[in-house]
Amino acid sequence: MYRPIHHGYIEVVIGPMYSGKSEELIRRLKRAKIAKQNVVAFKPQIDNRYSNEDVVSHSGNTINAIPISSAKEIYEHVKDNVQVVGIDEVQFFEDDIVDVAINLADQGIRVIAAGLDMDFKGEPFGPTPKLLAVAEFVDKLQAVCIVCGEPAHRTQRLINGEPARYDDPIILVGATESYEARCRKCHVIDN
Ligand code: ADP
Ligand code: ZN
């Protein structure tokens, strides 16, 4: 795809869980590194999925990332020579991540953010929708529906193997919670 060379801009990679967002983010950041650009990646502190210091995809591909607990911390790590900033799991930040991304892009930095566009209810997730609105480039990825094999754009939450209810608490003590990629038809939310 044609991209600016001399200006900063915002790219967003969205989709459900397992759609390859982290993989795509890692791919873009690694290519920037091959091009000898100064790259720094961030992820929210709460995401300890596999590793503290890395963005890790479900297929095991990794890139080093700084865990941060607020969007503003990004400024402390972005020195004058940084050309590319990656942000994974962007849905877990507060809305001020949008202002940070705009500021960085205005300073000439390429900002690549990846994250969930919808929560398990199929509703817009955190700051991601706002980031899409201000981005130059958006790629919406699909996973594979675990039930029927069609493209999946939603994330199914399961509690003890059963579809989660709309108002089930976010933290469930003692329950086994899991997530699946599912299409519109196979995605279930019990009321
Ligand atoms: P995301 O960041 O969107 O959660 P990842 O980049 O971490 O996704 O992982 C994508 C990888 O997950 C795929 O390349 C594939 O190997 C694996 N995978 C597991 N389940 C699925 C699924 N239902 N649909 C597509 N890929 C899947
Ligand atoms: Zn399906």
CSV table of C-alpha atoms in Angstrom, one decimal, residues 13-160:
chain,number,residue,atom,x,y,z
A,13,VAL,CA,-5.1,-3.1,12.8
A,14,ILE,CA,-8.3,-4.3,14.3
A,15,GLY,CA,-10.3,-7.5,14.5
A,16,PRO,CA,-11.5,-10.2,17.0
A,17,MET,CA,-9.2,-12.4,19.0
A,18,TYR,CA,-7.1,-14.8,16.9
A,19,SER,CA,-7.4,-12.7,13.8
A,20,GLY,CA,-3.7,-12.1,13.6
A,21,LYS,CA,-3.5,-8.5,14.9
A,22,SER,CA,-0.4,-9.1,17.0
A,23,GLU,CA,1.2,-11.0,14.1
A,24,GLU,CA,0.5,-8.2,11.7
A,25,LEU,CA,1.8,-5.6,14.2
A,26,ILE,CA,5.0,-7.6,14.7
A,27,ARG,CA,5.4,-8.1,11.0
A,28,ARG,CA,5.2,-4.3,10.3
A,29,LEU,CA,7.6,-3.4,13.2
A,30,LYS,CA,10.1,-6.0,12.1
A,31,ARG,CA,10.1,-4.7,8.5
A,32,ALA,CA,10.6,-1.2,9.9
A,33,LYS,CA,13.6,-2.5,11.8
A,34,ILE,CA,15.0,-4.2,8.7
A,35,ALA,CA,14.7,-0.7,7.0
A,36,LYS,CA,17.0,0.5,9.9
A,37,GLN,CA,14.3,2.7,11.4
A,38,ASN,CA,14.2,3.4,15.1
A,39,VAL,CA,11.2,1.4,16.5
A,40,VAL,CA,9.7,1.2,20.0
A,41,ALA,CA,6.7,-0.9,20.9
A,42,PHE,CA,4.3,-0.7,23.9
A,43,LYS,CA,1.6,-2.8,25.5
A,44,PRO,CA,-0.7,-2.2,28.4
A,45,GLN,CA,0.7,-3.5,31.7
A,46,ILE,CA,-2.4,-5.7,32.4
A,47,ASP,CA,-1.7,-7.9,29.4
A,48,ASN,CA,0.6,-10.6,30.8
A,49,ARG,CA,-0.6,-13.2,28.4
A,50,TYR,CA,2.7,-14.9,27.8
A,51,SER,CA,5.5,-12.5,28.5
A,52,ASN,CA,6.1,-9.2,30.3
A,53,GLU,CA,8.5,-7.6,27.9
A,54,ASP,CA,7.2,-8.8,24.5
A,55,VAL,CA,4.3,-8.6,22.2
A,56,VAL,CA,3.6,-12.3,21.6
A,57,SER,CA,1.2,-13.6,18.9
A,58,HIS,CA,-0.8,-16.8,19.4
A,59,SER,CA,1.5,-18.5,16.9
A,60,GLY,CA,4.5,-17.5,19.1
A,61,ASN,CA,6.1,-14.7,17.0
A,62,THR,CA,7.5,-11.9,19.3
A,63,ILE,CA,8.9,-8.4,19.4
A,64,ASN,CA,10.2,-6.5,22.4
A,65,ALA,CA,7.6,-4.1,23.9
A,66,ILE,CA,7.6,-1.9,27.0
A,67,PRO,CA,4.7,-2.6,29.4
A,68,ILE,CA,3.0,0.7,30.4
A,69,SER,CA,0.1,1.5,32.7
A,70,SER,CA,-1.0,4.8,31.1
A,71,ALA,CA,-0.8,6.2,27.6
A,72,LYS,CA,1.2,9.3,28.7
A,73,GLU,CA,4.1,7.0,29.7
A,74,ILE,CA,4.8,6.6,26.0
A,75,TYR,CA,6.3,10.1,25.9
A,76,GLU,CA,9.0,9.1,28.4
A,77,HIS,CA,10.2,6.4,26.1
A,78,VAL,CA,9.9,8.2,22.7
A,79,LYS,CA,13.2,9.9,22.2
A,80,ASP,CA,14.0,12.3,19.3
A,81,ASN,CA,15.3,9.6,17.0
A,82,VAL,CA,12.2,7.4,17.2
A,83,GLN,CA,10.5,6.9,13.8
A,84,VAL,CA,8.0,4.2,14.4
A,85,VAL,CA,5.8,3.5,17.5
A,86,GLY,CA,3.9,0.3,17.9
A,87,ILE,CA,1.0,-0.2,20.4
A,88,ASP,CA,-0.6,-3.6,21.0
A,89,GLU,CA,-3.9,-4.3,22.8
A,90,VAL,CA,-4.8,-0.7,22.4
A,91,GLN,CA,-8.4,-1.3,23.6
A,92,PHE,CA,-7.1,-1.5,27.2
A,93,PHE,CA,-5.9,2.1,27.3
A,94,GLU,CA,-7.9,5.1,28.3
A,95,ASP,CA,-9.2,7.5,25.7
A,96,ASP,CA,-6.1,9.7,26.0
A,97,ILE,CA,-4.2,7.1,23.9
A,98,VAL,CA,-5.9,8.8,21.0
A,99,ASP,CA,-4.4,12.2,21.8
A,100,VAL,CA,-1.0,10.5,22.3
A,101,ALA,CA,-1.2,8.8,18.9
A,102,ILE,CA,-2.2,12.1,17.2
A,103,ASN,CA,0.6,14.0,18.9
A,104,LEU,CA,3.2,11.4,17.8
A,105,ALA,CA,1.9,11.4,14.2
A,106,ASP,CA,1.9,15.2,14.2
A,107,GLN,CA,5.6,15.1,15.2
A,108,GLY,CA,6.4,12.9,12.2
A,109,ILE,CA,6.2,9.5,13.7
A,110,ARG,CA,4.5,6.4,12.1
A,111,VAL,CA,2.1,5.1,14.8
A,112,ILE,CA,0.9,1.5,14.4
A,113,ALA,CA,-1.8,0.4,16.8
A,114,ALA,CA,-3.4,-3.0,17.1
A,115,GLY,CA,-6.4,-4.1,19.2
A,116,LEU,CA,-9.9,-5.4,19.5
A,117,ASP,CA,-12.5,-3.2,17.9
A,118,MET,CA,-15.4,-5.0,19.7
A,119,ASP,CA,-15.8,-6.6,23.1
A,120,PHE,CA,-17.4,-10.0,23.7
A,121,LYS,CA,-20.8,-8.4,23.5
A,122,GLY,CA,-20.1,-7.2,20.0
A,123,GLU,CA,-20.0,-3.6,21.2
A,124,PRO,CA,-17.2,-1.0,20.4
A,125,PHE,CA,-14.3,-1.5,22.7
A,126,GLY,CA,-12.7,1.4,24.7
A,127,PRO,CA,-10.7,3.9,22.7
A,128,THR,CA,-10.3,1.8,19.5
A,129,PRO,CA,-13.3,3.2,17.7
A,130,LYS,CA,-12.0,6.8,18.2
A,131,LEU,CA,-8.6,5.8,17.0
A,132,LEU,CA,-10.1,4.4,13.8
A,133,ALA,CA,-11.8,7.7,13.2
A,134,VAL,CA,-8.6,9.7,13.3
A,135,ALA,CA,-6.3,7.1,11.6
A,136,GLU,CA,-5.1,7.4,8.0
A,137,PHE,CA,-5.1,3.6,7.5
A,138,VAL,CA,-7.3,0.9,9.0
A,139,ASP,CA,-7.1,-2.8,8.4
A,140,LYS,CA,-9.9,-5.0,9.7
A,141,LEU,CA,-8.8,-8.6,10.0
A,142,GLN,CA,-11.0,-11.7,10.3
A,143,ALA,CA,-10.3,-14.8,12.2
A,144,VAL,CA,-11.8,-18.2,11.4
A,145,CYS,CA,-15.1,-19.0,13.1
A,146,ILE,CA,-14.5,-22.0,15.5
A,147,VAL,CA,-18.1,-23.2,14.9
A,148,CYS,CA,-18.7,-23.0,11.2
A,149,GLY,CA,-15.4,-22.1,9.5
A,150,GLU,CA,-16.6,-18.8,8.0
A,151,PRO,CA,-14.7,-15.6,8.5
A,152,ALA,CA,-15.1,-14.4,12.1
A,153,HIS,CA,-15.3,-10.8,13.2
A,154,ARG,CA,-16.5,-11.3,16.8
A,155,THR,CA,-15.0,-12.7,20.0
A,156,GLN,CA,-17.1,-15.2,21.9
A,157,ARG,CA,-16.7,-15.3,25.7
A,158,LEU,CA,-17.3,-18.6,27.3
A,159,ILE,CA,-17.7,-19.3,31.0
A,160,ASN,CA,-17.2,-22.9,32.1
